[in-house]
Amino acid sequence: MNAINIEDVKEELKIPDQIKIFDTTLRDGEQAPGIALTVDEKIKIAQKLDELGVDTIEMGFPTVSEGERKAAKRMVELGFKSNICGLARVLKKDIDAVIDSDLSYAHLFIGTSPLHRDYKLKKSKEEILNQAIEAVEYAKDHGLTVEFSAEDATRTDIEFLKRIYGKAQECGADRVHIADTTGAITPQGIKYLVEELVKDIDIDIAVHLHNDFGLAVINSITGVLAGAKAVSTTVNGIGERAGNASLEELIMAMRILYGKDYGFKTKYIKELSDLVSRASGLPIPYNKPVVGNNVFRHESGIHVDAVIEEPLCYEPYLPELVGQKRQLVLGKHSGCRAVRAKLNECELDVSDEELIEIVRQVKKSREEGKYINDDVFKDIVRSIDENIVDF
Ligand code: KIV
Ligand code: ZN
């Protein structure tokens, strides 16, 4: 029993029955400096995202290269269940690149904050508004589903945000997107912003939160509880600078902590995470929630003893749920129970005295700097019980 039973506060928290994942691993994720995914890598990752069950895959930025357009066309041909979307500035040529890639879904964006208006775009509010209107109209006239993002929305004055989202809605945009481009908002801020916009806008709102202060996931969850219908995520949280809200952390927090199983095939999570790590060349931190190699490993005697009895003593959920495996690691903090478990795994029986000696040797070897892998363990056992020649 948890200190707070989620069932008791479900109503109050307004946990939605549905959320849509707008995954941008292949676009914002790929924008992380140094990454260039091949067409085949994009296809493989898209296949897994589709199997996992995301609503939309933002496949890239078609205007950028021939490869992007080729990847988009291949994804369309493959007929995924997930929608396939391409990014475009509010420019005719970018929208044409989306259309030329056989996509029927565009994510249009333009900067709206004073910084973007004055330094990047050097445009007035009216000019930005008109450019956004023209682009949304153009995309809608070409039959596209349109997602409209105000870039740097979280540092934009709310009146201008309401105006530009209102205009996008009037021109037929299907959803507006709050982009927290520099990870500048707090959970309290996103709650306020979403609640204010929901009052004003009739179409769905999505949130796109960056992780510069480590708040991307909690901000996304807070956005959803405040009324956002879709969340932008990336696998392993990759993306510009500190990255985006991590897909796997968001899904698992909603499922385990908020008690909402949205039907994602979470058993594919680890495979997908490894695939993205290999393709992007970005290693998964060992302690990365959900997918890190350490998150289901146990060494200390106290933890191992309890985990052997009941894994949930020291695990928030079972590793199989996300395609991970539990590992009991032998080392300096190991006790008899862990070593006995390892011996059982090797189908070996030793006396209690021998067990104590093996534990002593395991600790000593680890302190001498040896990592206790299977070979080192076997050498220790052999050195103590000469009857064990090979196993
Ligand atoms: O973070 C951001 O502002 C973006 C935009 C392209 C929507 O990724
Ligand atoms: Zn972004």
CSV table of C-alpha atoms and ligand atoms in Angstrom, one decimal:
chain,number,residue,atom,x,y,z
A,1,MET,CA,0.0,0.0,0.0
A,2,ASN,CA,1.4,3.4,-1.0
A,3,ALA,CA,1.4,6.3,1.4
A,4,ILE,CA,-1.0,7.9,-1.1
A,5,ASN,CA,-3.3,5.6,-2.9
A,6,ILE,CA,-3.6,7.0,-6.4
A,7,GLU,CA,-7.2,5.8,-6.6
A,8,ASP,CA,-8.1,8.2,-3.7
A,9,VAL,CA,-6.8,11.3,-5.6
A,10,LYS,CA,-7.5,10.3,-9.2
A,11,GLU,CA,-10.4,12.6,-9.6
A,12,GLU,CA,-8.6,15.5,-8.0
A,13,LEU,CA,-5.5,15.0,-10.2
A,14,LYS,CA,-7.6,14.8,-13.4
A,15,ILE,CA,-5.5,12.0,-14.8
A,16,PRO,CA,-6.8,11.7,-18.4
A,17,ASP,CA,-8.0,8.4,-19.8
A,18,GLN,CA,-6.0,8.9,-23.0
A,19,ILE,CA,-2.8,10.7,-23.9
A,20,LYS,CA,-1.2,11.0,-27.3
A,21,ILE,CA,2.5,10.6,-27.7
A,22,PHE,CA,4.0,12.8,-30.4
A,23,ASP,CA,7.4,11.3,-30.6
A,24,THR,CA,10.2,13.4,-31.9
A,25,THR,CA,13.3,11.1,-31.5
A,26,LEU,CA,13.8,11.2,-35.3
A,27,ARG,CA,13.6,15.0,-35.4
A,28,ASP,CA,14.5,16.9,-32.2
A,29,GLY,CA,16.4,13.8,-31.1
A,30,GLU,CA,18.4,13.8,-34.3
A,31,GLN,CA,19.1,17.5,-33.9
A,32,ALA,CA,21.4,16.8,-30.9
A,33,PRO,CA,24.9,17.8,-32.2
A,34,GLY,CA,26.8,15.1,-34.0
A,35,ILE,CA,23.9,12.8,-34.8
A,36,ALA,CA,23.0,11.9,-38.4
A,37,LEU,CA,20.7,8.9,-38.7
A,38,THR,CA,20.7,6.9,-42.0
A,39,VAL,CA,17.5,6.2,-43.8
A,40,ASP,CA,17.6,2.6,-42.6
A,41,GLU,CA,18.2,3.6,-39.0
A,42,LYS,CA,15.3,5.9,-39.1
A,43,ILE,CA,13.1,3.2,-40.5
A,44,LYS,CA,14.1,0.7,-37.9
A,45,ILE,CA,13.5,3.2,-35.1
A,46,ALA,CA,10.1,4.2,-36.6
A,47,GLN,CA,9.1,0.5,-36.8
A,48,LYS,CA,9.8,0.1,-33.1
A,49,LEU,CA,8.0,3.3,-32.1
A,50,ASP,CA,5.0,2.1,-34.1
A,51,GLU,CA,5.1,-1.3,-32.3
A,52,LEU,CA,5.3,0.5,-29.0
A,53,GLY,CA,2.2,2.4,-29.9
A,54,VAL,CA,3.0,6.1,-30.2
A,55,ASP,CA,0.3,8.2,-31.9
A,56,THR,CA,2.7,10.2,-34.1
A,57,ILE,CA,6.2,9.9,-35.2
A,58,GLU,CA,7.9,13.2,-36.2
A,59,MET,CA,10.2,11.6,-38.7
A,60,GLY,CA,12.5,14.6,-39.4
A,61,PHE,CA,12.7,17.9,-41.3
A,62,PRO,CA,12.1,17.1,-45.0
A,63,THR,CA,13.5,20.3,-46.3
A,64,VAL,CA,16.9,19.4,-44.9
A,65,SER,CA,18.0,16.7,-47.3
A,66,GLU,CA,17.1,14.1,-49.9
A,67,GLY,CA,17.7,11.4,-47.2
A,68,GLU,CA,15.0,12.9,-45.0
A,69,ARG,CA,12.5,12.9,-47.9
A,70,LYS,CA,13.4,9.3,-48.8
A,71,ALA,CA,13.0,8.2,-45.1
A,72,ALA,CA,9.6,9.9,-45.0
A,73,LYS,CA,8.4,8.2,-48.3
A,74,ARG,CA,9.6,4.8,-47.0
A,75,MET,CA,7.7,5.2,-43.7
A,76,VAL,CA,4.5,6.1,-45.6
A,77,GLU,CA,4.9,3.1,-47.9
A,78,LEU,CA,5.3,0.8,-44.8
A,79,GLY,CA,1.8,1.9,-43.7
A,80,PHE,CA,2.5,2.2,-39.9
A,81,LYS,CA,-0.4,2.6,-37.5
A,82,SER,CA,1.4,5.7,-36.1
A,83,ASN,CA,0.9,9.0,-38.0
A,84,ILE,CA,4.0,10.2,-39.8
A,85,CYS,CA,4.7,13.9,-39.5
A,86,GLY,CA,7.4,16.2,-40.9
A,87,LEU,CA,8.7,19.5,-39.5
A,88,ALA,CA,8.5,22.7,-41.5
A,89,ARG,CA,9.2,26.3,-40.8
A,90,VAL,CA,6.3,28.6,-41.8
A,91,LEU,CA,7.7,28.8,-45.3
A,92,LYS,CA,6.1,27.6,-48.5
A,93,LYS,CA,9.3,25.7,-49.5
A,94,ASP,CA,9.4,23.8,-46.3
A,95,ILE,CA,5.7,22.8,-46.5
A,96,ASP,CA,6.3,21.8,-50.2
A,97,ALA,CA,9.1,19.5,-49.0
A,98,VAL,CA,6.7,17.8,-46.6
A,99,ILE,CA,4.2,17.4,-49.4
A,100,ASP,CA,6.9,16.1,-51.8
A,101,SER,CA,7.8,13.5,-49.2
A,102,ASP,CA,4.3,12.0,-49.5
A,103,LEU,CA,3.5,13.1,-46.0
A,104,SER,CA,0.0,14.3,-45.1
A,105,TYR,CA,1.0,15.8,-41.7
A,106,ALA,CA,3.1,18.8,-41.1
A,107,HIS,CA,4.4,20.4,-37.9
A,108,LEU,CA,4.8,24.1,-38.5
A,109,PHE,CA,6.7,26.4,-36.2
A,110,ILE,CA,7.8,30.0,-35.7
A,111,GLY,CA,9.5,31.7,-32.8
A,112,THR,CA,7.2,34.0,-30.8
A,113,SER,CA,9.2,35.2,-27.8
A,114,PRO,CA,10.8,38.7,-27.7
A,115,LEU,CA,14.3,37.1,-28.1
A,116,HIS,CA,13.2,35.2,-31.2
A,117,ARG,CA,11.3,38.1,-32.6
A,118,ASP,CA,14.1,40.7,-32.1
A,119,TYR,CA,17.3,38.7,-32.6
A,120,LYS,CA,16.5,35.6,-34.7
A,121,LEU,CA,13.6,36.6,-37.0
A,122,LYS,CA,13.9,40.4,-36.7
A,123,LYS,CA,10.2,40.6,-37.3
A,124,SER,CA,7.3,42.3,-35.6
A,125,LYS,CA,4.4,40.5,-33.9
A,126,GLU,CA,2.2,41.3,-36.9
A,127,GLU,CA,4.7,40.0,-39.4
A,128,ILE,CA,5.0,36.8,-37.4
A,129,LEU,CA,1.3,36.4,-37.1
A,130,ASN,CA,0.8,36.9,-40.9
A,131,GLN,CA,3.5,34.5,-41.8
A,132,ALA,CA,2.0,31.8,-39.5
A,133,ILE,CA,-1.5,32.4,-40.9
A,134,GLU,CA,-0.3,32.2,-44.5
A,135,ALA,CA,1.6,28.9,-43.8
A,136,VAL,CA,-1.2,27.2,-41.9
A,137,GLU,CA,-3.7,28.2,-44.7
A,138,TYR,CA,-1.3,26.9,-47.3
A,139,ALA,CA,-0.8,23.6,-45.6
A,140,LYS,CA,-4.5,23.2,-45.0
A,141,ASP,CA,-5.2,24.1,-48.6
A,142,HIS,CA,-3.0,21.2,-49.5
A,143,GLY,CA,-4.9,18.8,-47.3
A,144,LEU,CA,-2.4,18.4,-44.6
A,145,THR,CA,-3.0,17.7,-40.9
A,146,VAL,CA,-1.4,20.6,-39.2
A,147,GLU,CA,0.3,20.9,-35.8
A,148,PHE,CA,1.3,24.5,-35.1
A,149,SER,CA,4.1,25.3,-32.6
A,150,ALA,CA,5.0,28.6,-31.1
A,151,GLU,CA,8.7,28.2,-30.6
A,152,ASP,CA,9.9,29.5,-27.3
A,153,ALA,CA,6.3,29.7,-26.2
A,154,THR,CA,7.2,29.6,-22.6
A,155,ARG,CA,9.1,32.9,-22.8
A,156,THR,CA,6.4,34.6,-24.9
A,157,ASP,CA,3.8,37.0,-23.4
A,158,ILE,CA,0.6,35.1,-23.0
A,159,GLU,CA,-1.6,37.6,-24.8
A,160,PHE,CA,0.5,37.1,-28.0
A,161,LEU,CA,0.4,33.3,-27.5
A,162,LYS,CA,-3.3,33.4,-27.3
A,163,ARG,CA,-3.5,35.5,-30.4
A,164,ILE,CA,-1.3,33.4,-32.5
A,165,TYR,CA,-2.8,30.1,-31.4
A,166,GLY,CA,-6.3,31.6,-32.0
A,167,LYS,CA,-5.3,32.5,-35.5
A,168,ALA,CA,-3.8,29.1,-36.2
A,169,GLN,CA,-7.1,27.6,-35.0
A,170,GLU,CA,-9.1,29.9,-37.2
A,171,CYS,CA,-7.0,28.8,-40.2
A,172,GLY,CA,-7.7,25.2,-39.5
A,173,ALA,CA,-4.7,23.9,-37.5
A,174,ASP,CA,-5.6,20.6,-35.9
A,175,ARG,CA,-3.5,21.1,-32.7
A,176,VAL,CA,-1.3,23.7,-31.2
A,177,HIS,CA,1.9,22.9,-29.5
A,178,ILE,CA,3.6,24.7,-26.6
A,179,ALA,CA,7.3,24.6,-27.1
A,180,ASP,CA,9.4,25.1,-24.1
A,181,THR,CA,12.5,25.6,-26.3
A,182,THR,CA,15.1,26.2,-23.6
A,183,GLY,CA,13.5,24.2,-20.8
A,184,ALA,CA,12.6,27.5,-19.2
A,185,ILE,CA,9.4,26.6,-17.4
A,186,THR,CA,8.5,25.1,-14.0
A,187,PRO,CA,5.8,22.6,-13.2
A,188,GLN,CA,3.7,25.5,-11.7
A,189,GLY,CA,4.3,27.6,-14.8
A,190,ILE,CA,3.2,24.9,-17.3
A,191,LYS,CA,0.1,24.2,-15.2
A,192,TYR,CA,-0.8,27.9,-15.4
A,193,LEU,CA,0.0,28.2,-19.1
A,194,VAL,CA,-2.0,25.1,-20.2
A,195,GLU,CA,-5.0,26.0,-18.0
A,196,GLU,CA,-5.1,29.5,-19.4
A,197,LEU,CA,-4.8,28.3,-23.0
A,198,VAL,CA,-7.4,25.6,-22.6
A,199,LYS,CA,-9.9,28.3,-21.6
A,200,ASP,CA,-9.2,30.2,-24.9
A,201,ILE,CA,-8.5,27.5,-27.5
A,202,ASP,CA,-10.9,24.9,-28.7
A,203,ILE,CA,-8.5,22.6,-30.5
A,204,ASP,CA,-6.2,20.2,-28.6
A,205,ILE,CA,-3.0,21.4,-27.0
A,206,ALA,CA,0.3,19.5,-27.0
A,207,VAL,CA,3.4,20.2,-24.8
A,208,HIS,CA,7.0,20.0,-25.9
A,209,LEU,CA,9.3,20.3,-22.9
A,210,HIS,CA,13.1,20.5,-22.9
A,211,ASN,CA,15.2,19.2,-20.1
A,212,ASP,CA,17.7,21.9,-19.3
A,213,PHE,CA,16.7,21.8,-15.6
A,214,GLY,CA,15.9,18.2,-15.4
A,215,LEU,CA,12.1,19.0,-15.4
A,216,ALA,CA,11.0,17.8,-18.8
A,217,VAL,CA,9.1,14.7,-17.6
A,218,ILE,CA,7.4,16.3,-14.6
A,219,ASN,CA,6.6,19.3,-16.7
A,220,SER,CA,5.0,17.0,-19.3
A,221,ILE,CA,3.0,15.2,-16.7
A,222,THR,CA,1.9,18.4,-15.2
A,223,GLY,CA,0.9,19.7,-18.6
A,224,VAL,CA,-1.2,16.7,-19.2
A,225,LEU,CA,-2.9,16.9,-15.8
A,226,ALA,CA,-3.6,20.6,-16.6
A,227,GLY,CA,-5.4,19.6,-19.9
A,228,ALA,CA,-2.8,19.0,-22.6
A,229,LYS,CA,-3.9,16.2,-24.8
A,230,ALA,CA,-0.6,15.2,-26.3
A,231,VAL,CA,3.1,15.1,-25.2
A,232,SER,CA,6.2,15.4,-27.2
A,233,THR,CA,8.9,12.9,-26.2
A,234,THR,CA,12.1,11.3,-27.3
A,235,VAL,CA,13.6,7.9,-26.7
A,236,ASN,CA,16.3,8.1,-24.0
A,237,GLY,CA,15.4,11.8,-23.7
A,238,ILE,CA,17.8,12.8,-26.5
A,239,GLY,CA,17.5,16.1,-28.3
A,240,GLU,CA,18.9,19.6,-28.4
A,241,ARG,CA,21.2,20.4,-25.4
A,242,ALA,CA,19.9,18.5,-22.3
A,243,GLY,CA,17.3,16.8,-24.5
A,244,ASN,CA,13.5,16.4,-24.3
A,245,ALA,CA,11.1,14.6,-22.1
A,246,SER,CA,12.0,10.9,-22.1
A,247,LEU,CA,9.4,8.7,-23.7
A,248,GLU,CA,10.1,5.7,-21.5
A,249,GLU,CA,10.2,7.7,-18.2
A,250,LEU,CA,6.9,9.4,-19.1
A,251,ILE,CA,5.1,6.2,-20.0
A,252,MET,CA,6.3,4.3,-17.0
A,253,ALA,CA,5.6,7.1,-14.5
A,254,MET,CA,2.1,7.4,-15.9
A,255,ARG,CA,1.6,3.6,-15.6
A,256,ILE,CA,3.2,2.9,-12.3
A,257,LEU,CA,2.9,6.1,-10.3
A,258,TYR,CA,-0.3,7.5,-11.8
A,259,GLY,CA,-1.9,4.1,-12.3
A,260,LYS,CA,-2.7,4.7,-16.0
A,261,ASP,CA,-2.0,2.0,-18.5
A,262,TYR,CA,-2.4,3.7,-21.9
A,263,GLY,CA,-1.8,0.5,-23.7
A,264,PHE,CA,1.8,1.0,-24.8
A,265,LYS,CA,3.7,-2.2,-25.5
A,266,THR,CA,6.3,-1.4,-22.8
A,267,LYS,CA,8.2,-4.7,-23.3
A,268,TYR,CA,9.8,-3.1,-26.4
A,269,ILE,CA,11.2,-0.2,-24.4
A,270,LYS,CA,14.7,-1.5,-23.7
A,271,GLU,CA,15.1,-2.8,-27.3
A,272,LEU,CA,14.1,0.6,-28.6
A,273,SER,CA,16.4,2.4,-26.2
A,274,ASP,CA,19.4,0.3,-27.2
A,275,LEU,CA,18.5,0.8,-30.9
A,276,VAL,CA,18.4,4.6,-30.5
A,277,SER,CA,21.6,4.5,-28.5
A,278,ARG,CA,23.5,2.5,-31.1
A,279,ALA,CA,22.2,4.5,-34.1
A,280,SER,CA,22.8,7.9,-32.4
A,281,GLY,CA,26.1,7.0,-30.9
A,282,LEU,CA,24.9,8.4,-27.6
A,283,PRO,CA,25.5,6.0,-24.7
A,284,ILE,CA,22.7,5.4,-22.2
A,285,PRO,CA,23.8,6.6,-18.8
A,286,TYR,CA,24.2,3.6,-16.4
A,287,ASN,CA,21.6,5.1,-14.0
A,288,LYS,CA,19.2,6.4,-16.6
A,289,PRO,CA,15.7,5.7,-15.2
A,290,VAL,CA,13.9,2.7,-16.9
A,291,VAL,CA,16.6,1.9,-19.5
A,292,GLY,CA,19.9,2.3,-17.7
A,293,ASN,CA,22.0,-0.9,-17.2
A,294,ASN,CA,22.0,-0.4,-13.5
A,295,VAL,CA,18.4,0.1,-12.7
A,296,PHE,CA,17.6,-3.5,-12.1
A,297,ARG,CA,21.1,-4.6,-10.8
A,298,HIS,CA,21.7,-5.3,-7.1
A,299,GLU,CA,24.9,-6.0,-5.2
A,300,SER,CA,24.6,-5.0,-1.6
A,301,GLY,CA,23.8,-8.0,0.7
A,302,ILE,CA,20.8,-6.3,2.3
A,303,HIS,CA,19.2,-5.6,-1.1
A,304,VAL,CA,20.0,-8.9,-2.7
A,305,ASP,CA,18.6,-10.9,0.3
A,306,ALA,CA,15.3,-9.0,0.0
A,307,VAL,CA,15.1,-9.1,-3.8
A,308,ILE,CA,15.6,-12.9,-3.7
A,309,GLU,CA,12.5,-13.1,-1.5
A,310,GLU,CA,10.5,-10.3,-3.2
A,311,PRO,CA,12.0,-8.1,-6.0
A,312,LEU,CA,9.5,-5.3,-5.3
A,313,CYS,CA,11.3,-4.7,-2.0
A,314,TYR,CA,13.9,-2.8,-4.0
A,315,GLU,CA,12.4,-2.4,-7.5
A,316,PRO,CA,9.5,-0.1,-8.4
A,317,TYR,CA,8.2,-2.6,-11.0
A,318,LEU,CA,9.5,-5.8,-12.5
A,319,PRO,CA,12.2,-5.4,-15.2
A,320,GLU,CA,10.4,-7.6,-17.7
A,321,LEU,CA,7.7,-4.9,-18.0
A,322,VAL,CA,10.2,-2.8,-19.9
A,323,GLY,CA,12.2,-5.6,-21.6
A,324,GLN,CA,15.0,-5.4,-19.0
A,325,LYS,CA,16.5,-8.2,-16.9
A,326,ARG,CA,17.4,-8.3,-13.2
A,327,GLN,CA,21.0,-8.9,-12.4
A,328,LEU,CA,22.5,-9.9,-9.1
A,329,VAL,CA,26.1,-8.6,-9.1
A,330,LEU,CA,28.8,-10.1,-6.9
A,331,GLY,CA,31.2,-7.7,-5.2
A,332,LYS,CA,32.4,-6.0,-2.1
A,333,HIS,CA,28.9,-5.7,-0.6
A,334,SER,CA,27.7,-9.3,-1.4
A,335,GLY,CA,26.6,-11.6,1.3
A,336,CYS,CA,26.1,-15.4,1.6
A,337,ARG,CA,22.7,-15.3,0.0
A,338,ALA,CA,23.8,-13.7,-3.2
A,339,VAL,CA,26.8,-16.1,-3.5
A,340,ARG,CA,24.6,-19.1,-2.8
A,341,ALA,CA,22.1,-17.9,-5.5
A,342,LYS,CA,25.0,-17.6,-8.0
A,343,LEU,CA,26.2,-21.1,-7.1
A,344,ASN,CA,22.7,-22.4,-7.5
A,345,GLU,CA,22.6,-20.8,-10.9
A,346,CYS,CA,25.8,-22.7,-11.8
A,347,GLU,CA,24.2,-25.9,-10.2
A,348,LEU,CA,27.0,-26.1,-7.6
A,349,ASP,CA,26.7,-27.2,-4.0
A,350,VAL,CA,29.3,-26.2,-1.4
A,351,SER,CA,29.4,-26.6,2.3
A,352,ASP,CA,28.6,-23.7,4.6
A,353,GLU,CA,32.3,-23.2,5.5
A,354,GLU,CA,33.2,-23.2,1.8
A,355,LEU,CA,30.5,-20.7,1.1
A,356,ILE,CA,31.9,-18.3,3.8
A,357,GLU,CA,35.3,-18.6,2.3
A,358,ILE,CA,34.0,-18.0,-1.3
A,359,VAL,CA,32.2,-14.8,0.0
A,360,ARG,CA,35.5,-13.7,1.7
A,361,GLN,CA,37.4,-14.2,-1.6
A,362,VAL,CA,34.7,-12.4,-3.7
A,363,LYS,CA,35.0,-9.3,-1.4
A,364,LYS,CA,38.8,-9.5,-1.4
A,365,SER,CA,39.0,-9.8,-5.2
A,366,ARG,CA,36.7,-6.9,-5.7
A,367,GLU,CA,38.6,-4.7,-3.3
A,368,GLU,CA,41.7,-5.6,-5.2
A,369,GLY,CA,40.1,-4.1,-8.3
A,370,LYS,CA,38.8,-7.2,-10.1
A,371,TYR,CA,35.3,-7.1,-11.5
A,372,ILE,CA,33.6,-10.4,-10.4
A,373,ASN,CA,32.4,-11.7,-13.7
A,374,ASP,CA,31.6,-15.4,-14.3
A,375,ASP,CA,35.2,-16.4,-15.0
A,376,VAL,CA,36.6,-14.7,-11.9
A,377,PHE,CA,33.8,-16.3,-9.8
A,378,LYS,CA,34.5,-19.7,-11.2
A,379,ASP,CA,38.3,-19.3,-10.5
A,380,ILE,CA,37.4,-18.4,-6.9
A,381,VAL,CA,35.2,-21.4,-6.4
A,382,ARG,CA,37.7,-23.8,-8.0
A,383,SER,CA,40.5,-22.4,-5.7
A,384,ILE,CA,38.3,-23.2,-2.6
A,385,ASP,CA,36.8,-26.5,-3.6
A,386,GLU,CA,39.4,-28.6,-5.5
A,387,ASN,CA,36.7,-31.2,-6.3
A,388,ILE,CA,35.1,-28.7,-8.6
A,389,VAL,CA,37.3,-28.9,-11.7
A,390,ASP,CA,35.1,-27.6,-14.4
A,391,PHE,CA,31.6,-26.1,-14.6
B,1,KIV,O1,12.0,23.1,-29.0
B,1,KIV,C1,11.5,23.7,-29.9
B,1,KIV,O2,11.1,24.8,-29.9
B,1,KIV,C2,11.2,22.9,-31.1
B,1,KIV,C3,10.4,23.5,-32.2
B,1,KIV,C4,10.9,23.1,-33.6
B,1,KIV,C5,9.0,23.2,-32.0
B,1,KIV,O3,11.7,21.7,-31.2
B,2,ZN,ZN,12.5,21.1,-29.3
